[in-house]
Amino acid sequence: MTLFWVLGLLLIRLKELHLKMEKSLASGITFLILIVVDFTTSWCGPCRVMAPYLAELAKKLPSVTFLKVGVDELQSVAADWVVEAMPTFMFLKDGKIVDKVVGWRKEELQQTITKHLSDSTSAA
């Protein structure tokens, strides 16, 4: 598990993860990873409420990588990812967006993480 505050380094970090996946696949190792990207702003009340919950999830789920994108600083990244409301959570596996949760929905967020983690373990 890793909890990052990303300011301009999101694309570099995702590229690094993509390269790790390619290397793992090339060597015959199954590389299953779930990345949760949290698009947030400093002025968003629900985002502030979710922050401690995400920190707790990050501690409990070491197999999940959590990335946080400050939309105020990275508006172009949010636009590229078609983020229209905060908080927005994008779920990535194998370098692709596989799911999305919009808004302050703790239960839906947890269920989506659980769903994709169980998909990973059943695929292994």
Short mmCIF file of the N, C-alpha and C atoms (twelve columns), coordinates in Angstrom:
data_MODEL
# 
_entry.id   MODEL 
# 
loop_
_atom_site.group_PDB 
_atom_site.id 
_atom_site.type_symbol 
_atom_site.label_atom_id 
_atom_site.label_alt_id 
_atom_site.label_comp_id 
_atom_site.label_asym_id 
_atom_site.label_seq_id 
_atom_site.Cartn_x 
_atom_site.Cartn_y 
_atom_site.Cartn_z 
_atom_site.pdbx_PDB_model_num 
ATOM 1   N N  . MET A 1   0.843   -1.172  0.000   1 
ATOM 2   C CA . MET A 1   0.000   0.000   0.000   1 
ATOM 3   C C  . MET A 1   0.884   1.230   0.000   1 
ATOM 4   N N  . THR A 2   0.495   2.206   -0.771  1 
ATOM 5   C CA . THR A 2   1.190   3.473   -0.785  1 
ATOM 6   C C  . THR A 2   0.155   4.571   -0.884  1 
ATOM 7   N N  . LEU A 3   0.305   5.619   -0.071  1 
ATOM 8   C CA . LEU A 3   -0.593  6.759   -0.137  1 
ATOM 9   C C  . LEU A 3   0.236   7.946   -0.593  1 
ATOM 10  N N  . PHE A 4   -0.049  8.463   -1.776  1 
ATOM 11  C CA . PHE A 4   0.726   9.554   -2.359  1 
ATOM 12  C C  . PHE A 4   -0.116  10.810  -2.441  1 
ATOM 13  N N  . TRP A 5   0.499   11.954  -2.231  1 
ATOM 14  C CA . TRP A 5   -0.106  13.232  -2.598  1 
ATOM 15  C C  . TRP A 5   0.620   13.615  -3.876  1 
ATOM 16  N N  . VAL A 6   -0.088  13.671  -4.962  1 
ATOM 17  C CA . VAL A 6   0.543   13.818  -6.263  1 
ATOM 18  C C  . VAL A 6   0.375   15.241  -6.760  1 
ATOM 19  N N  . LEU A 7   1.466   15.892  -7.028  1 
ATOM 20  C CA . LEU A 7   1.466   17.231  -7.616  1 
ATOM 21  C C  . LEU A 7   2.374   17.202  -8.836  1 
ATOM 22  N N  . GLY A 8   1.803   16.914  -9.959  1 
ATOM 23  C CA . GLY A 8   2.579   16.901  -11.190 1 
ATOM 24  C C  . GLY A 8   3.295   15.597  -11.473 1 
ATOM 25  N N  . LEU A 9   3.310   14.684  -10.519 1 
ATOM 26  C CA . LEU A 9   4.049   13.437  -10.715 1 
ATOM 27  C C  . LEU A 9   3.143   12.251  -11.027 1 
ATOM 28  N N  . LEU A 10  1.840   12.482  -11.118 1 
ATOM 29  C CA . LEU A 10  0.903   11.384  -11.349 1 
ATOM 30  C C  . LEU A 10  1.234   10.611  -12.614 1 
ATOM 31  N N  . LEU A 11  1.412   11.312  -13.706 1 
ATOM 32  C CA . LEU A 11  1.659   10.621  -14.970 1 
ATOM 33  C C  . LEU A 11  2.977   9.866   -14.943 1 
ATOM 34  N N  . ILE A 12  3.988   10.445  -14.304 1 
ATOM 35  C CA . ILE A 12  5.277   9.761   -14.186 1 
ATOM 36  C C  . ILE A 12  5.108   8.493   -13.355 1 
ATOM 37  N N  . ARG A 13  4.384   8.595   -12.244 1 
ATOM 38  C CA . ARG A 13  4.185   7.439   -11.363 1 
ATOM 39  C C  . ARG A 13  3.393   6.341   -12.070 1 
ATOM 40  N N  . LEU A 14  2.347   6.725   -12.801 1 
ATOM 41  C CA . LEU A 14  1.573   5.727   -13.532 1 
ATOM 42  C C  . LEU A 14  2.414   5.072   -14.620 1 
ATOM 43  N N  . LYS A 15  3.282   5.864   -15.251 1 
ATOM 44  C CA . LYS A 15  4.173   5.303   -16.269 1 
ATOM 45  C C  . LYS A 15  5.127   4.287   -15.628 1 
ATOM 46  N N  . GLU A 16  5.651   4.612   -14.428 1 
ATOM 47  C CA . GLU A 16  6.524   3.677   -13.720 1 
ATOM 48  C C  . GLU A 16  5.778   2.381   -13.400 1 
ATOM 49  N N  . LEU A 17  4.539   2.501   -12.929 1 
ATOM 50  C CA . LEU A 17  3.747   1.311   -12.627 1 
ATOM 51  C C  . LEU A 17  3.488   0.490   -13.882 1 
ATOM 52  N N  . HIS A 18  3.229   1.178   -14.991 1 
ATOM 53  C CA . HIS A 18  2.997   0.482   -16.257 1 
ATOM 54  C C  . HIS A 18  4.247   -0.294  -16.675 1 
ATOM 55  N N  . LEU A 19  5.415   0.331   -16.526 1 
ATOM 56  C CA . LEU A 19  6.664   -0.348  -16.872 1 
ATOM 57  C C  . LEU A 19  6.889   -1.570  -15.981 1 
ATOM 58  N N  . LYS A 20  6.565   -1.460  -14.689 1 
ATOM 59  C CA . LYS A 20  6.698   -2.607  -13.785 1 
ATOM 60  C C  . LYS A 20  5.781   -3.742  -14.223 1 
ATOM 61  N N  . MET A 21  4.560   -3.391  -14.628 1 
ATOM 62  C CA . MET A 21  3.628   -4.424  -15.086 1 
ATOM 63  C C  . MET A 21  4.163   -5.104  -16.334 1 
ATOM 64  N N  . GLU A 22  4.678   -4.312  -17.287 1 
ATOM 65  C CA . GLU A 22  5.219   -4.888  -18.521 1 
ATOM 66  C C  . GLU A 22  6.368   -5.837  -18.212 1 
ATOM 67  N N  . LYS A 23  7.280   -5.424  -17.323 1 
ATOM 68  C CA . LYS A 23  8.417   -6.272  -16.968 1 
ATOM 69  C C  . LYS A 23  7.949   -7.560  -16.304 1 
ATOM 70  N N  . SER A 24  6.975   -7.448  -15.418 1 
ATOM 71  C CA . SER A 24  6.461   -8.635  -14.731 1 
ATOM 72  C C  . SER A 24  5.808   -9.594  -15.709 1 
ATOM 73  N N  . LEU A 25  5.022   -9.072  -16.620 1 
ATOM 74  C CA . LEU A 25  4.371   -9.924  -17.614 1 
ATOM 75  C C  . LEU A 25  5.393   -10.564 -18.535 1 
ATOM 76  N N  . ALA A 26  6.416   -9.803  -18.910 1 
ATOM 77  C CA . ALA A 26  7.449   -10.333 -19.794 1 
ATOM 78  C C  . ALA A 26  8.211   -11.475 -19.131 1 
ATOM 79  N N  . SER A 27  8.359   -11.411 -17.813 1 
ATOM 80  C CA . SER A 27  9.094   -12.468 -17.120 1 
ATOM 81  C C  . SER A 27  8.190   -13.628 -16.704 1 
ATOM 82  N N  . GLY A 28  6.916   -13.553 -17.080 1 
ATOM 83  C CA . GLY A 28  6.004   -14.648 -16.788 1 
ATOM 84  C C  . GLY A 28  5.358   -14.571 -15.417 1 
ATOM 85  N N  . ILE A 29  5.590   -13.487 -14.689 1 
ATOM 86  C CA . ILE A 29  4.996   -13.323 -13.363 1 
ATOM 87  C C  . ILE A 29  3.672   -12.592 -13.523 1 
ATOM 88  N N  . THR A 30  2.638   -13.108 -12.905 1 
ATOM 89  C CA . THR A 30  1.355   -12.419 -12.945 1 
ATOM 90  C C  . THR A 30  1.427   -11.234 -12.000 1 
ATOM 91  N N  . PHE A 31  1.191   -10.057 -12.537 1 
ATOM 92  C CA . PHE A 31  1.295   -8.823  -11.757 1 
ATOM 93  C C  . PHE A 31  -0.093  -8.227  -11.632 1 
ATOM 94  N N  . LEU A 32  -0.737  -8.476  -10.533 1 
ATOM 95  C CA . LEU A 32  -2.091  -7.970  -10.310 1 
ATOM 96  C C  . LEU A 32  -2.022  -6.853  -9.291  1 
ATOM 97  N N  . ILE A 33  -2.517  -5.707  -9.672  1 
ATOM 98  C CA . ILE A 33  -2.463  -4.552  -8.792  1 
ATOM 99  C C  . ILE A 33  -3.730  -3.742  -8.979  1 
ATOM 100 N N  . LEU A 34  -4.193  -3.168  -7.903  1 
ATOM 101 C CA . LEU A 34  -5.327  -2.260  -7.954  1 
ATOM 102 C C  . LEU A 34  -4.840  -0.889  -7.525  1 
ATOM 103 N N  . ILE A 35  -5.138  0.097   -8.333  1 
ATOM 104 C CA . ILE A 35  -4.783  1.477   -8.021  1 
ATOM 105 C C  . ILE A 35  -6.079  2.261   -7.880  1 
ATOM 106 N N  . VAL A 36  -6.196  2.999   -6.788  1 
ATOM 107 C CA . VAL A 36  -7.346  3.869   -6.560  1 
ATOM 108 C C  . VAL A 36  -6.839  5.304   -6.631  1 
ATOM 109 N N  . VAL A 37  -7.346  6.054   -7.613  1 
ATOM 110 C CA . VAL A 37  -6.942  7.451   -7.791  1 
ATOM 111 C C  . VAL A 37  -8.062  8.327   -7.247  1 
ATOM 112 N N  . ASP A 38  -7.727  9.129   -6.246  1 
ATOM 113 C CA . ASP A 38  -8.675  10.025  -5.581  1 
ATOM 114 C C  . ASP A 38  -8.479  11.437  -6.126  1 
ATOM 115 N N  . PHE A 39  -9.466  11.933  -6.872  1 
ATOM 116 C CA . PHE A 39  -9.439  13.310  -7.360  1 
ATOM 117 C C  . PHE A 39  -10.138 14.171  -6.321  1 
ATOM 118 N N  . THR A 40  -9.424  15.145  -5.768  1 
ATOM 119 C CA . THR A 40  -9.906  15.905  -4.627  1 
ATOM 120 C C  . THR A 40  -9.521  17.377  -4.739  1 
ATOM 121 N N  . THR A 41  -10.125 18.206  -3.905  1 
ATOM 122 C CA . THR A 41  -9.745  19.617  -3.797  1 
ATOM 123 C C  . THR A 41  -9.703  19.992  -2.322  1 
ATOM 124 N N  . SER A 42  -9.001  21.070  -2.027  1 
ATOM 125 C CA . SER A 42  -8.886  21.518  -0.637  1 
ATOM 126 C C  . SER A 42  -10.190 22.108  -0.115  1 
ATOM 127 N N  . TRP A 43  -11.012 22.641  -0.989  1 
ATOM 128 C CA . TRP A 43  -12.251 23.312  -0.581  1 
ATOM 129 C C  . TRP A 43  -13.463 22.381  -0.544  1 
ATOM 130 N N  . CYS A 44  -13.298 21.139  -0.910  1 
ATOM 131 C CA . CYS A 44  -14.408 20.173  -0.989  1 
ATOM 132 C C  . CYS A 44  -14.641 19.531  0.382   1 
ATOM 133 N N  . GLY A 45  -15.795 19.820  0.985   1 
ATOM 134 C CA . GLY A 45  -16.128 19.249  2.293   1 
ATOM 135 C C  . GLY A 45  -16.137 17.732  2.304   1 
ATOM 136 N N  . PRO A 46  -16.853 17.080  1.381   1 
ATOM 137 C CA . PRO A 46  -16.846 15.613  1.353   1 
ATOM 138 C C  . PRO A 46  -15.439 15.032  1.153   1 
ATOM 139 N N  . CYS A 47  -14.592 15.729  0.402   1 
ATOM 140 C CA . CYS A 47  -13.211 15.256  0.209   1 
ATOM 141 C C  . CYS A 47  -12.465 15.241  1.541   1 
ATOM 142 N N  . ARG A 48  -12.649 16.295  2.332   1 
ATOM 143 C CA . ARG A 48  -11.983 16.372  3.643   1 
ATOM 144 C C  . ARG A 48  -12.508 15.284  4.584   1 
ATOM 145 N N  . VAL A 49  -13.807 15.007  4.510   1 
ATOM 146 C CA . VAL A 49  -14.390 13.955  5.347   1 
ATOM 147 C C  . VAL A 49  -13.842 12.586  4.939   1 
ATOM 148 N N  . MET A 50  -13.640 12.374  3.646   1 
ATOM 149 C CA . MET A 50  -13.165 11.076  3.147   1 
ATOM 150 C C  . MET A 50  -11.680 10.839  3.431   1 
ATOM 151 N N  . ALA A 51  -10.895 11.900  3.596   1 
ATOM 152 C CA . ALA A 51  -9.441  11.761  3.737   1 
ATOM 153 C C  . ALA A 51  -9.031  10.795  4.850   1 
ATOM 154 N N  . PRO A 52  -9.552  10.920  6.082   1 
ATOM 155 C CA . PRO A 52  -9.145  9.961   7.119   1 
ATOM 156 C C  . PRO A 52  -9.596  8.528   6.812   1 
ATOM 157 N N  . TYR A 53  -10.739 8.395   6.180   1 
ATOM 158 C CA . TYR A 53  -11.240 7.072   5.800   1 
ATOM 159 C C  . TYR A 53  -10.300 6.427   4.779   1 
ATOM 160 N N  . LEU A 54  -9.849  7.217   3.806   1 
ATOM 161 C CA . LEU A 54  -8.906  6.701   2.806   1 
ATOM 162 C C  . LEU A 54  -7.580  6.319   3.449   1 
ATOM 163 N N  . ALA A 55  -7.122  7.133   4.397   1 
ATOM 164 C CA . ALA A 55  -5.875  6.815   5.095   1 
ATOM 165 C C  . ALA A 55  -6.010  5.488   5.842   1 
ATOM 166 N N  . GLU A 56  -7.162  5.260   6.453   1 
ATOM 167 C CA . GLU A 56  -7.414  4.001   7.155   1 
ATOM 168 C C  . GLU A 56  -7.461  2.823   6.176   1 
ATOM 169 N N  . LEU A 57  -8.129  3.013   5.039   1 
ATOM 170 C CA . LEU A 57  -8.160  1.959   4.017   1 
ATOM 171 C C  . LEU A 57  -6.750  1.635   3.534   1 
ATOM 172 N N  . ALA A 58  -5.948  2.679   3.341   1 
ATOM 173 C CA . ALA A 58  -4.580  2.480   2.861   1 
ATOM 174 C C  . ALA A 58  -3.778  1.634   3.846   1 
ATOM 175 N N  . LYS A 59  -4.004  1.832   5.145   1 
ATOM 176 C CA . LYS A 59  -3.313  1.024   6.156   1 
ATOM 177 C C  . LYS A 59  -3.805  -0.426  6.140   1 
ATOM 178 N N  . LYS A 60  -5.110  -0.602  5.962   1 
ATOM 179 C CA . LYS A 60  -5.706  -1.941  6.014   1 
ATOM 180 C C  . LYS A 60  -5.457  -2.763  4.751   1 
ATOM 181 N N  . LEU A 61  -5.216  -2.085  3.628   1 
ATOM 182 C CA . LEU A 61  -5.122  -2.774  2.339   1 
ATOM 183 C C  . LEU A 61  -3.751  -2.544  1.696   1 
ATOM 184 N N  . PRO A 62  -2.733  -3.240  2.165   1 
ATOM 185 C CA . PRO A 62  -1.391  -3.012  1.629   1 
ATOM 186 C C  . PRO A 62  -1.228  -3.400  0.161   1 
ATOM 187 N N  . SER A 63  -2.146  -4.194  -0.376  1 
ATOM 188 C CA . SER A 63  -2.032  -4.596  -1.782  1 
ATOM 189 C C  . SER A 63  -2.625  -3.562  -2.734  1 
ATOM 190 N N  . VAL A 64  -3.228  -2.510  -2.192  1 
ATOM 191 C CA . VAL A 64  -3.840  -1.465  -3.014  1 
ATOM 192 C C  . VAL A 64  -2.962  -0.222  -2.965  1 
ATOM 193 N N  . THR A 65  -2.737  0.385   -4.124  1 
ATOM 194 C CA . THR A 65  -2.004  1.644   -4.194  1 
ATOM 195 C C  . THR A 65  -3.013  2.773   -4.300  1 
ATOM 196 N N  . PHE A 66  -2.919  3.735   -3.395  1 
ATOM 197 C CA . PHE A 66  -3.805  4.894   -3.398  1 
ATOM 198 C C  . PHE A 66  -3.029  6.110   -3.880  1 
ATOM 199 N N  . LEU A 67  -3.575  6.802   -4.870  1 
ATOM 200 C CA . LEU A 67  -2.985  8.040   -5.379  1 
ATOM 201 C C  . LEU A 67  -3.989  9.159   -5.167  1 
ATOM 202 N N  . LYS A 68  -3.506  10.323  -4.770  1 
ATOM 203 C CA . LYS A 68  -4.380  11.469  -4.547  1 
ATOM 204 C C  . LYS A 68  -3.963  12.568  -5.513  1 
ATOM 205 N N  . VAL A 69  -4.926  13.090  -6.271  1 
ATOM 206 C CA . VAL A 69  -4.659  14.143  -7.249  1 
ATOM 207 C C  . VAL A 69  -5.358  15.416  -6.789  1 
ATOM 208 N N  . GLY A 70  -4.584  16.461  -6.553  1 
ATOM 209 C CA . GLY A 70  -5.141  17.767  -6.203  1 
ATOM 210 C C  . GLY A 70  -5.632  18.458  -7.463  1 
ATOM 211 N N  . VAL A 71  -6.941  18.491  -7.647  1 
ATOM 212 C CA . VAL A 71  -7.530  19.016  -8.880  1 
ATOM 213 C C  . VAL A 71  -7.250  20.507  -9.047  1 
ATOM 214 N N  . ASP A 72  -7.167  21.258  -7.941  1 
ATOM 215 C CA . ASP A 72  -6.847  22.685  -8.049  1 
ATOM 216 C C  . ASP A 72  -5.508  22.889  -8.758  1 
ATOM 217 N N  . GLU A 73  -4.543  22.048  -8.434  1 
ATOM 218 C CA . GLU A 73  -3.206  22.164  -9.013  1 
ATOM 219 C C  . GLU A 73  -3.096  21.460  -10.360 1 
ATOM 220 N N  . LEU A 74  -3.907  20.440  -10.585 1 
ATOM 221 C CA . LEU A 74  -3.791  19.612  -11.789 1 
ATOM 222 C C  . LEU A 74  -5.111  19.565  -12.553 1 
ATOM 223 N N  . GLN A 75  -5.616  20.728  -12.910 1 
ATOM 224 C CA . GLN A 75  -6.896  20.806  -13.617 1 
ATOM 225 C C  . GLN A 75  -6.856  20.072  -14.954 1 
ATOM 226 N N  . SER A 76  -5.724  20.131  -15.643 1 
ATOM 227 C CA . SER A 76  -5.637  19.467  -16.948 1 
ATOM 228 C C  . SER A 76  -5.705  17.944  -16.804 1 
ATOM 229 N N  . VAL A 77  -5.130  17.408  -15.722 1 
ATOM 230 C CA . VAL A 77  -5.205  15.964  -15.482 1 
ATOM 231 C C  . VAL A 77  -6.652  15.569  -15.208 1 
ATOM 232 N N  . ALA A 78  -7.331  16.355  -14.378 1 
ATOM 233 C CA . ALA A 78  -8.742  16.076  -14.083 1 
ATOM 234 C C  . ALA A 78  -9.580  16.143  -15.356 1 
ATOM 235 N N  . ALA A 79  -9.288  17.100  -16.223 1 
ATOM 236 C CA . ALA A 79  -10.029 17.216  -17.485 1 
ATOM 237 C C  . ALA A 79  -9.754  16.014  -18.383 1 
ATOM 238 N N  . ASP A 80  -8.498  15.594  -18.458 1 
ATOM 239 C CA . ASP A 80  -8.144  14.420  -19.271 1 
ATOM 240 C C  . ASP A 80  -8.871  13.167  -18.788 1 
ATOM 241 N N  . TRP A 81  -9.081  13.061  -17.496 1 
ATOM 242 C CA . TRP A 81  -9.734  11.894  -16.905 1 
ATOM 243 C C  . TRP A 81  -11.243 12.093  -16.788 1 
ATOM 244 N N  . VAL A 82  -11.752 13.196  -17.309 1 
ATOM 245 C CA . VAL A 82  -13.181 13.525  -17.321 1 
ATOM 246 C C  . VAL A 82  -13.763 13.502  -15.894 1 
ATOM 247 N N  . VAL A 83  -13.076 14.199  -15.001 1 
ATOM 248 C CA . VAL A 83  -13.547 14.339  -13.625 1 
ATOM 249 C C  . VAL A 83  -14.426 15.577  -13.573 1 
ATOM 250 N N  . GLU A 84  -15.682 15.384  -13.194 1 
ATOM 251 C CA . GLU A 84  -16.639 16.487  -13.193 1 
ATOM 252 C C  . GLU A 84  -17.131 16.850  -11.803 1 
ATOM 253 N N  . ALA A 85  -16.858 16.028  -10.797 1 
ATOM 254 C CA . ALA A 85  -17.293 16.292  -9.431  1 
ATOM 255 C C  . ALA A 85  -16.251 15.720  -8.470  1 
ATOM 256 N N  . MET A 86  -16.223 16.272  -7.265  1 
ATOM 257 C CA . MET A 86  -15.300 15.789  -6.257  1 
ATOM 258 C C  . MET A 86  -16.083 15.319  -5.030  1 
ATOM 259 N N  . PRO A 87  -15.569 14.285  -4.385  1 
ATOM 260 C CA . PRO A 87  -14.447 13.467  -4.829  1 
ATOM 261 C C  . PRO A 87  -14.866 12.489  -5.932  1 
ATOM 262 N N  . THR A 88  -13.909 12.169  -6.787  1 
ATOM 263 C CA . THR A 88  -14.083 11.121  -7.791  1 
ATOM 264 C C  . THR A 88  -12.959 10.118  -7.583  1 
ATOM 265 N N  . PHE A 89  -13.312 8.852   -7.567  1 
ATOM 266 C CA . PHE A 89  -12.341 7.778   -7.389  1 
ATOM 267 C C  . PHE A 89  -12.323 6.923   -8.646  1 
ATOM 268 N N  . MET A 90  -11.158 6.828   -9.267  1 
ATOM 269 C CA . MET A 90  -10.971 5.976   -10.442 1 
ATOM 270 C C  . MET A 90  -10.199 4.732   -10.004 1 
ATOM 271 N N  . PHE A 91  -10.600 3.593   -10.527 1 
ATOM 272 C CA . PHE A 91  -9.972  2.319   -10.200 1 
ATOM 273 C C  . PHE A 91  -9.258  1.804   -11.435 1 
ATOM 274 N N  . LEU A 92  -7.961  1.521   -11.295 1 
ATOM 275 C CA . LEU A 92  -7.159  1.058   -12.414 1 
ATOM 276 C C  . LEU A 92  -6.601  -0.328  -12.135 1 
ATOM 277 N N  . LYS A 93  -6.662  -1.170  -13.166 1 
ATOM 278 C CA . LYS A 93  -6.017  -2.481  -13.141 1 
ATOM 279 C C  . LYS A 93  -5.400  -2.697  -14.509 1 
ATOM 280 N N  . ASP A 94  -4.215  -3.234  -14.509 1 
ATOM 281 C CA . ASP A 94  -3.502  -3.496  -15.760 1 
ATOM 282 C C  . ASP A 94  -3.435  -2.253  -16.636 1 
ATOM 283 N N  . GLY A 95  -3.287  -1.091  -16.004 1 
ATOM 284 C CA . GLY A 95  -3.130  0.154   -16.749 1 
ATOM 285 C C  . GLY A 95  -4.411  0.708   -17.347 1 
ATOM 286 N N  . LYS A 96  -5.564  0.141   -16.988 1 
ATOM 287 C CA . LYS A 96  -6.837  0.589   -17.566 1 
ATOM 288 C C  . LYS A 96  -7.813  0.971   -16.460 1 
ATOM 289 N N  . ILE A 97  -8.657  1.960   -16.748 1 
ATOM 290 C CA . ILE A 97  -9.717  2.327   -15.816 1 
ATOM 291 C C  . ILE A 97  -10.778 1.233   -15.862 1 
ATOM 292 N N  . VAL A 98  -11.058 0.641   -14.700 1 
ATOM 293 C CA . VAL A 98  -12.030 -0.451  -14.641 1 
ATOM 294 C C  . VAL A 98  -13.290 -0.079  -13.871 1 
ATOM 295 N N  . ASP A 99  -13.252 1.035   -13.151 1 
ATOM 296 C CA . ASP A 99  -14.425 1.436   -12.382 1 
ATOM 297 C C  . ASP A 99  -14.265 2.875   -11.928 1 
ATOM 298 N N  . LYS A 100 -15.381 3.434   -11.425 1 
ATOM 299 C CA . LYS A 100 -15.396 4.830   -10.994 1 
ATOM 300 C C  . LYS A 100 -16.476 4.996   -9.930  1 
ATOM 301 N N  . VAL A 101 -16.148 5.721   -8.866  1 
ATOM 302 C CA . VAL A 101 -17.121 6.081   -7.835  1 
ATOM 303 C C  . VAL A 101 -17.059 7.592   -7.690  1 
ATOM 304 N N  . VAL A 102 -18.213 8.240   -7.771  1 
ATOM 305 C CA . VAL A 102 -18.278 9.699   -7.653  1 
ATOM 306 C C  . VAL A 102 -19.038 10.053  -6.389  1 
ATOM 307 N N  . GLY A 103 -18.436 10.921  -5.585  1 
ATOM 308 C CA . GLY A 103 -19.112 11.417  -4.395  1 
ATOM 309 C C  . GLY A 103 -18.665 10.742  -3.112  1 
ATOM 310 N N  . TRP A 104 -19.267 11.201  -2.036  1 
ATOM 311 C CA . TRP A 104 -18.954 10.744  -0.688  1 
ATOM 312 C C  . TRP A 104 -19.749 9.485   -0.413  1 
ATOM 313 N N  . ARG A 105 -19.225 8.368   -0.880  1 
ATOM 314 C CA . ARG A 105 -19.919 7.078   -0.785  1 
ATOM 315 C C  . ARG A 105 -18.963 6.024   -0.219  1 
ATOM 316 N N  . LYS A 106 -18.802 6.045   1.082   1 
ATOM 317 C CA . LYS A 106 -17.858 5.134   1.734   1 
ATOM 318 C C  . LYS A 106 -18.158 3.672   1.415   1 
ATOM 319 N N  . GLU A 107 -19.422 3.292   1.544   1 
ATOM 320 C CA . GLU A 107 -19.780 1.885   1.340   1 
ATOM 321 C C  . GLU A 107 -19.521 1.453   -0.101  1 
ATOM 322 N N  . GLU A 108 -19.901 2.310   -1.050  1 
ATOM 323 C CA . GLU A 108 -19.678 1.972   -2.460  1 
ATOM 324 C C  . GLU A 108 -18.189 1.900   -2.771  1 
ATOM 325 N N  . LEU A 109 -17.414 2.797   -2.183  1 
ATOM 326 C CA . LEU A 109 -15.964 2.782   -2.372  1 
ATOM 327 C C  . LEU A 109 -15.384 1.466   -1.859  1 
ATOM 328 N N  . GLN A 110 -15.759 1.080   -0.642  1 
ATOM 329 C CA . GLN A 110 -15.266 -0.173  -0.061  1 
ATOM 330 C C  . GLN A 110 -15.708 -1.379  -0.890  1 
ATOM 331 N N  . GLN A 111 -16.964 -1.392  -1.325  1 
ATOM 332 C CA . GLN A 111 -17.470 -2.507  -2.129  1 
ATOM 333 C C  . GLN A 111 -16.731 -2.615  -3.458  1 
ATOM 334 N N  . THR A 112 -16.428 -1.477  -4.068  1 
ATOM 335 C CA . THR A 112 -15.725 -1.492  -5.354  1 
ATOM 336 C C  . THR A 112 -14.303 -2.005  -5.182  1 
ATOM 337 N N  . ILE A 113 -13.634 -1.578  -4.117  1 
ATOM 338 C CA . ILE A 113 -12.285 -2.085  -3.838  1 
ATOM 339 C C  . ILE A 113 -12.343 -3.596  -3.614  1 
ATOM 340 N N  . THR A 114 -13.265 -4.037  -2.776  1 
ATOM 341 C CA . THR A 114 -13.403 -5.470  -2.481  1 
ATOM 342 C C  . THR A 114 -13.674 -6.265  -3.753  1 
ATOM 343 N N  . LYS A 115 -14.556 -5.744  -4.587  1 
ATOM 344 C CA . LYS A 115 -14.889 -6.414  -5.856  1 
ATOM 345 C C  . LYS A 115 -13.643 -6.610  -6.716  1 
ATOM 346 N N  . HIS A 116 -12.849 -5.560  -6.870  1 
ATOM 347 C CA . HIS A 116 -11.686 -5.662  -7.753  1 
ATOM 348 C C  . HIS A 116 -10.545 -6.447  -7.124  1 
ATOM 349 N N  . LEU A 117 -10.445 -6.440  -5.806  1 
ATOM 350 C CA . LEU A 117 -9.448  -7.292  -5.161  1 
ATOM 351 C C  . LEU A 117 -9.830  -8.760  -5.301  1 
ATOM 352 N N  . SER A 118 -11.114 -9.071  -5.165  1 
ATOM 353 C CA . SER A 118 -11.531 -10.470 -5.321  1 
ATOM 354 C C  . SER A 118 -11.409 -10.917 -6.771  1 
ATOM 355 N N  . ASP A 119 -11.626 -9.992  -7.726  1 
ATOM 356 C CA . ASP A 119 -11.392 -10.315 -9.138  1 
ATOM 357 C C  . ASP A 119 -9.932  -10.681 -9.356  1 
ATOM 358 N N  . SER A 120 -9.026  -9.954  -8.687  1 
ATOM 359 C CA . SER A 120 -7.595  -10.212 -8.834  1 
ATOM 360 C C  . SER A 120 -7.218  -11.566 -8.269  1 
ATOM 361 N N  . THR A 121 -7.759  -11.899 -7.097  1 
ATOM 362 C CA . THR A 121 -7.388  -13.175 -6.488  1 
ATOM 363 C C  . THR A 121 -8.007  -14.353 -7.219  1 
ATOM 364 N N  . SER A 122 -9.207  -14.172 -7.772  1 
ATOM 365 C CA . SER A 122 -9.814  -15.280 -8.515  1 
ATOM 366 C C  . SER A 122 -9.150  -15.482 -9.869  1 
ATOM 367 N N  . ALA A 123 -8.514  -14.420 -10.403 1 
ATOM 368 C CA . ALA A 123 -7.826  -14.535 -11.687 1 
ATOM 369 C C  . ALA A 123 -6.454  -15.173 -11.526 1 
ATOM 370 N N  . ALA A 124 -5.928  -15.160 -10.309 1 
ATOM 371 C CA . ALA A 124 -4.572  -15.673 -10.076 1 
ATOM 372 C C  . ALA A 124 -4.524  -17.178 -10.078 1 
# 
